[in-house]
Amino acid sequence: MDIKNKNLYYLKICMSVINFVILAFFSAVSGYTIYYINQNFAARDFLENVTYLPMESMKMAVVTFLAFFLLLMIIEVRGKGRKNTVLSLIVYVMEILLCLVIIRCLYISYNGIILLVVADIVTSIRDKHNRALFLAIMGFIYILSDYSIVSIQFKVISFQEFLNVYNSKISMLLMGAKNMLVSINIFVFIVYMIILMRNQMKENARIALLNIQLQTANARLKEMNVQLQDYAQMQKKMGETEERNRIAREIHDTLGHTMTGLSAGIDACIAMIDFSVDATKKQLNKISKVARQGINDIRRSVNKLRPDALEHLNLEAALEKMMEETMEVSDVSIYYHCDLPVLKFNQDEEDMIYRVVQEGITNAIRHGKASNIEINIQKENKWLILSIQDDGIGCDEIQSGFGLIHIKERIQMLNGEVKYDGSHGFHITAKIPIRWGENYD
């Protein structure tokens, strides 16, 4: 419990003690007055001057303090218990009834007990509507629980009628004591409400400050996200630049060296051809070896960019291996059909076909949730037609992600065409202009 709540808790205890003293004072005055009347044989005069016969003093005291301690117990237990809306409402109704019992037992001469319940309500009820409702009820009871108002409709003996038994000095002394105790109770209640309002104002200010800090943090986070995206984009460009530099170095080291050797050898042949044909032939043989070696070096550099399967297998075997491995690790069934007797093309064409099939299978499983995939390869004039059809969920509006954009870019690099259809599963149709019969080996 922090110091703010402790202050309110101690003030509530102080109000409970003050109300206990006030109830004890009323019970003592009324009880002693009845005793005093009996001892001085003044019952007749007393009964002739009162408007209503008071209840038995002992019974009044027992009912009053029983209701008071039950009220304190309810306040204490509920403050430490779990919050339950329905149960809390029932408890607040019980508090109101106990207040009415106490006020009735004190002959409508004291209603300050209501302030104790009000102090409990403003700190315990979090719901604004319920709190306003109960405060309105307690305010209404506080206003109407006045002897001058109640006595109009009901016969009730007043505290002043008890005091009329004594002489004016004692009567004024007892009335002064009563007014002083009531004033102390009101003063403590006012202090309680002031501290409560100050605590709420500080809490509201703290929440407002936290909101400002949260907004600042959100703005800073958005700024950092933008910076992070810029950094990621920069890293991507740096990676692309590094890769281009690596490829450029490979080409420079292999093709540049080869071309330099070929240039020097050809120059030598030009110089020797008029003097010695045999020497020229020997030089040309050397140039041929250098050219072949350069071709091999270039191929090794390019092979570093190829799919690993195509480095060891031909295209058809690589495709079948990929499909078998996919079916082994997933529940999807892949049906492959090829009308061509041999799948042997140029390296860039084979790389593109392999990557498109690979990406099509990946999209069908990951995004389409497909169970069956059908892959067809056929020839139509100069075109190779690649079709990938799955039975997945498909889509009404096709939004090209990285995978579909990647497929389109690869095919466009070979001047091909690609179409997508998501109406029945997902269907990829690619038309690729193959250089049939050309051989660069």
mmCIF file of C-alpha atoms in Angstrom, residues 3-198:
data_model
loop_
_atom_site.group_PDB
_atom_site.id
_atom_site.type_symbol
_atom_site.label_atom_id
_atom_site.label_comp_id
_atom_site.label_asym_id
_atom_site.label_seq_id
_atom_site.Cartn_x
_atom_site.Cartn_y
_atom_site.Cartn_z
ATOM 1 C CA ILE A 3 1.597 6.432 1.114
ATOM 2 C CA LYS A 4 -1.369 8.012 -0.722
ATOM 3 C CA ASN A 5 -3.630 5.054 -0.046
ATOM 4 C CA LYS A 6 -2.311 4.826 3.508
ATOM 5 C CA ASN A 7 -3.384 8.395 4.219
ATOM 6 C CA LEU A 8 -6.900 7.673 2.953
ATOM 7 C CA TYR A 9 -7.005 4.400 4.876
ATOM 8 C CA TYR A 10 -6.021 6.101 8.135
ATOM 9 C CA LEU A 11 -8.561 8.883 7.577
ATOM 10 C CA LYS A 12 -11.264 6.272 7.020
ATOM 11 C CA ILE A 13 -10.254 4.605 10.301
ATOM 12 C CA CYS A 14 -10.400 8.024 11.983
ATOM 13 C CA MET A 15 -13.930 8.552 10.649
ATOM 14 C CA SER A 16 -14.916 5.102 11.928
ATOM 15 C CA VAL A 17 -13.589 5.931 15.403
ATOM 16 C CA ILE A 18 -15.365 9.310 15.429
ATOM 17 C CA ASN A 19 -18.637 7.702 14.408
ATOM 18 C CA PHE A 20 -18.175 5.065 17.113
ATOM 19 C CA VAL A 21 -17.716 7.851 19.685
ATOM 20 C CA ILE A 22 -20.805 9.674 18.365
ATOM 21 C CA LEU A 23 -22.943 6.530 18.513
ATOM 22 C CA ALA A 24 -21.671 5.822 22.007
ATOM 23 C CA PHE A 25 -22.464 9.410 22.994
ATOM 24 C CA PHE A 26 -26.057 9.178 21.704
ATOM 25 C CA SER A 27 -26.567 5.765 23.321
ATOM 26 C CA ALA A 28 -25.138 6.999 26.633
ATOM 27 C CA VAL A 29 -27.234 10.189 26.668
ATOM 28 C CA SER A 30 -30.492 8.416 25.802
ATOM 29 C CA GLY A 31 -29.800 5.533 28.191
ATOM 30 C CA TYR A 32 -28.749 7.778 31.077
ATOM 31 C CA THR A 33 -31.736 10.065 30.455
ATOM 32 C CA ILE A 34 -34.137 7.144 30.826
ATOM 33 C CA TYR A 35 -32.300 6.082 33.985
ATOM 34 C CA TYR A 36 -32.336 9.674 35.306
ATOM 35 C CA ILE A 37 -36.093 9.962 34.725
ATOM 36 C CA ASN A 38 -36.758 6.722 36.569
ATOM 37 C CA GLN A 39 -34.573 7.714 39.516
ATOM 38 C CA ASN A 40 -36.231 11.122 39.877
ATOM 39 C CA PHE A 41 -39.755 9.844 39.282
ATOM 40 C CA ALA A 42 -40.148 12.260 36.372
ATOM 41 C CA ALA A 43 -41.540 9.768 33.880
ATOM 42 C CA ARG A 44 -44.952 11.359 33.855
ATOM 43 C CA ASP A 45 -43.605 14.831 33.064
ATOM 44 C CA PHE A 46 -41.287 13.352 30.398
ATOM 45 C CA LEU A 47 -44.062 11.393 28.663
ATOM 46 C CA GLU A 48 -46.325 14.447 28.643
ATOM 47 C CA ASN A 49 -43.675 16.505 26.815
ATOM 48 C CA VAL A 50 -42.487 13.976 24.178
ATOM 49 C CA THR A 51 -44.239 13.340 20.871
ATOM 50 C CA TYR A 52 -43.298 9.680 20.623
ATOM 51 C CA LEU A 53 -42.376 6.965 23.102
ATOM 52 C CA PRO A 54 -38.678 6.020 22.754
ATOM 53 C CA MET A 55 -37.585 2.417 22.369
ATOM 54 C CA GLU A 56 -35.811 0.591 25.158
ATOM 55 C CA SER A 57 -32.354 2.131 25.583
ATOM 56 C CA MET A 58 -30.491 -1.218 25.814
ATOM 57 C CA LYS A 59 -32.229 -2.555 22.697
ATOM 58 C CA MET A 60 -31.450 0.653 20.863
ATOM 59 C CA ALA A 61 -27.745 0.462 21.761
ATOM 60 C CA VAL A 62 -27.432 -3.211 20.787
ATOM 61 C CA VAL A 63 -29.101 -2.728 17.388
ATOM 62 C CA THR A 64 -27.107 0.447 16.720
ATOM 63 C CA PHE A 65 -23.685 -1.032 17.432
ATOM 64 C CA LEU A 66 -24.505 -4.342 15.761
ATOM 65 C CA ALA A 67 -25.412 -2.489 12.568
ATOM 66 C CA PHE A 68 -22.347 -0.231 12.909
ATOM 67 C CA PHE A 69 -19.822 -3.067 13.340
ATOM 68 C CA LEU A 70 -21.466 -5.033 10.531
ATOM 69 C CA LEU A 71 -21.071 -1.946 8.339
ATOM 70 C CA LEU A 72 -17.374 -1.629 9.235
ATOM 71 C CA MET A 73 -16.814 -5.332 8.584
ATOM 72 C CA ILE A 74 -18.408 -5.081 5.132
ATOM 73 C CA ILE A 75 -16.251 -2.058 4.235
ATOM 74 C CA GLU A 76 -13.050 -3.749 5.424
ATOM 75 C CA VAL A 77 -13.685 -7.149 3.848
ATOM 76 C CA ARG A 78 -14.780 -5.728 0.511
ATOM 77 C CA GLY A 79 -11.696 -3.484 0.366
ATOM 78 C CA LYS A 80 -9.444 -6.568 0.511
ATOM 79 C CA GLY A 81 -11.588 -8.919 -1.564
ATOM 80 C CA ARG A 82 -11.863 -9.463 -5.307
ATOM 81 C CA LYS A 83 -14.005 -7.175 -7.397
ATOM 82 C CA ASN A 84 -17.311 -8.679 -8.439
ATOM 83 C CA THR A 85 -19.823 -6.278 -9.986
ATOM 84 C CA VAL A 86 -23.036 -7.998 -8.892
ATOM 85 C CA LEU A 87 -21.762 -8.822 -5.409
ATOM 86 C CA SER A 88 -20.412 -5.284 -4.960
ATOM 87 C CA LEU A 89 -23.788 -3.786 -5.824
ATOM 88 C CA ILE A 90 -25.489 -6.048 -3.277
ATOM 89 C CA VAL A 91 -22.946 -5.010 -0.642
ATOM 90 C CA TYR A 92 -23.526 -1.310 -1.328
ATOM 91 C CA VAL A 93 -27.274 -1.819 -0.952
ATOM 92 C CA MET A 94 -26.594 -3.516 2.410
ATOM 93 C CA GLU A 95 -24.511 -0.518 3.470
ATOM 94 C CA ILE A 96 -27.396 1.823 2.654
ATOM 95 C CA LEU A 97 -29.822 -0.322 4.672
ATOM 96 C CA LEU A 98 -27.446 -0.456 7.652
ATOM 97 C CA CYS A 99 -27.122 3.343 7.513
ATOM 98 C CA LEU A 100 -30.909 3.666 7.624
ATOM 99 C CA VAL A 101 -31.073 1.289 10.604
ATOM 100 C CA ILE A 102 -28.484 3.329 12.518
ATOM 101 C CA ILE A 103 -30.203 6.631 11.707
ATOM 102 C CA ARG A 104 -33.538 5.187 12.813
ATOM 103 C CA CYS A 105 -32.124 3.910 16.107
ATOM 104 C CA LEU A 106 -30.710 7.383 16.822
ATOM 105 C CA TYR A 107 -34.176 8.957 16.326
ATOM 106 C CA ILE A 108 -33.082 10.765 13.121
ATOM 107 C CA SER A 109 -30.811 12.929 15.276
ATOM 108 C CA TYR A 110 -27.564 11.971 13.509
ATOM 109 C CA ASN A 111 -26.926 11.152 9.836
ATOM 110 C CA GLY A 112 -23.131 11.607 9.725
ATOM 111 C CA ILE A 113 -22.704 7.833 9.339
ATOM 112 C CA ILE A 114 -23.642 8.432 5.694
ATOM 113 C CA LEU A 115 -20.372 10.332 5.169
ATOM 114 C CA LEU A 116 -18.393 7.206 6.102
ATOM 115 C CA VAL A 117 -20.248 5.203 3.440
ATOM 116 C CA VAL A 118 -19.793 7.993 0.896
ATOM 117 C CA ALA A 119 -16.036 7.996 1.579
ATOM 118 C CA ASP A 120 -16.022 4.262 0.936
ATOM 119 C CA ILE A 121 -18.096 4.565 -2.259
ATOM 120 C CA VAL A 122 -15.891 7.191 -3.946
ATOM 121 C CA THR A 123 -12.784 5.031 -3.477
ATOM 122 C CA SER A 124 -14.269 1.570 -4.072
ATOM 123 C CA ILE A 125 -16.644 1.962 -7.033
ATOM 124 C CA ARG A 126 -14.654 2.368 -10.269
ATOM 125 C CA ASP A 127 -17.599 2.461 -12.627
ATOM 126 C CA LYS A 128 -18.643 6.088 -13.056
ATOM 127 C CA HIS A 129 -22.347 5.360 -13.598
ATOM 128 C CA ASN A 130 -22.702 3.108 -10.527
ATOM 129 C CA ARG A 131 -20.692 5.524 -8.406
ATOM 130 C CA ALA A 132 -22.853 8.472 -9.452
ATOM 131 C CA LEU A 133 -26.011 6.442 -8.772
ATOM 132 C CA PHE A 134 -25.010 5.456 -5.230
ATOM 133 C CA LEU A 135 -23.694 8.928 -4.419
ATOM 134 C CA ALA A 136 -27.024 10.368 -5.545
ATOM 135 C CA ILE A 137 -28.894 7.881 -3.331
ATOM 136 C CA MET A 138 -26.702 8.654 -0.318
ATOM 137 C CA GLY A 139 -27.032 12.411 -0.927
ATOM 138 C CA PHE A 140 -30.793 12.059 -1.100
ATOM 139 C CA ILE A 141 -30.852 10.110 2.187
ATOM 140 C CA TYR A 142 -28.499 12.622 3.822
ATOM 141 C CA ILE A 143 -30.758 15.547 2.906
ATOM 142 C CA LEU A 144 -34.000 13.863 3.942
ATOM 143 C CA SER A 145 -32.672 12.292 7.153
ATOM 144 C CA ASP A 146 -33.365 15.445 9.105
ATOM 145 C CA TYR A 147 -35.662 15.431 12.133
ATOM 146 C CA SER A 148 -37.621 18.498 11.030
ATOM 147 C CA ILE A 149 -38.420 16.819 7.687
ATOM 148 C CA VAL A 150 -39.056 13.272 8.903
ATOM 149 C CA SER A 151 -41.212 14.395 11.869
ATOM 150 C CA ILE A 152 -43.738 15.886 9.469
ATOM 151 C CA GLN A 153 -44.779 12.425 8.267
ATOM 152 C CA PHE A 154 -43.653 10.191 11.138
ATOM 153 C CA LYS A 155 -43.821 10.401 14.935
ATOM 154 C CA VAL A 156 -40.201 10.435 16.107
ATOM 155 C CA ILE A 157 -38.706 11.563 19.402
ATOM 156 C CA SER A 158 -35.917 14.090 18.984
ATOM 157 C CA PHE A 159 -32.545 14.276 20.746
ATOM 158 C CA GLN A 160 -33.536 17.707 22.061
ATOM 159 C CA GLU A 161 -36.488 16.159 23.907
ATOM 160 C CA PHE A 162 -34.017 13.968 25.802
ATOM 161 C CA LEU A 163 -31.991 17.044 26.706
ATOM 162 C CA ASN A 164 -35.071 18.938 27.979
ATOM 163 C CA VAL A 165 -34.979 16.702 31.070
ATOM 164 C CA TYR A 166 -31.832 18.464 32.266
ATOM 165 C CA ASN A 167 -31.277 22.075 33.238
ATOM 166 C CA SER A 168 -30.266 24.563 30.564
ATOM 167 C CA LYS A 169 -26.554 24.419 31.370
ATOM 168 C CA ILE A 170 -26.246 20.642 31.079
ATOM 169 C CA SER A 171 -28.553 20.657 28.056
ATOM 170 C CA MET A 172 -26.370 23.212 26.262
ATOM 171 C CA LEU A 173 -23.218 21.307 27.252
ATOM 172 C CA LEU A 174 -24.523 18.038 25.810
ATOM 173 C CA MET A 175 -25.790 19.743 22.652
ATOM 174 C CA GLY A 176 -22.398 21.440 22.255
ATOM 175 C CA ALA A 177 -20.609 18.097 22.634
ATOM 176 C CA LYS A 178 -22.895 16.582 20.007
ATOM 177 C CA ASN A 179 -22.304 19.472 17.569
ATOM 178 C CA MET A 180 -18.548 19.318 18.139
ATOM 179 C CA LEU A 181 -18.398 15.578 17.383
ATOM 180 C CA VAL A 182 -20.548 16.026 14.277
ATOM 181 C CA SER A 183 -18.318 18.908 13.105
ATOM 182 C CA ILE A 184 -15.161 16.815 13.625
ATOM 183 C CA ASN A 185 -16.699 14.033 11.551
ATOM 184 C CA ILE A 186 -17.564 16.480 8.765
ATOM 185 C CA PHE A 187 -14.067 18.036 8.935
ATOM 186 C CA VAL A 188 -12.337 14.651 8.617
ATOM 187 C CA PHE A 189 -14.642 13.792 5.715
ATOM 188 C CA ILE A 190 -13.730 17.035 3.937
ATOM 189 C CA VAL A 191 -10.005 16.346 4.466
ATOM 190 C CA TYR A 192 -10.553 12.835 3.114
ATOM 191 C CA MET A 193 -12.236 14.163 -0.046
ATOM 192 C CA ILE A 194 -9.549 16.833 -0.565
ATOM 193 C CA ILE A 195 -6.737 14.264 -0.354
ATOM 194 C CA LEU A 196 -8.685 11.901 -2.621
ATOM 195 C CA MET A 197 -9.186 14.619 -5.252
ATOM 196 C CA ARG A 198 -5.521 15.621 -5.052
#
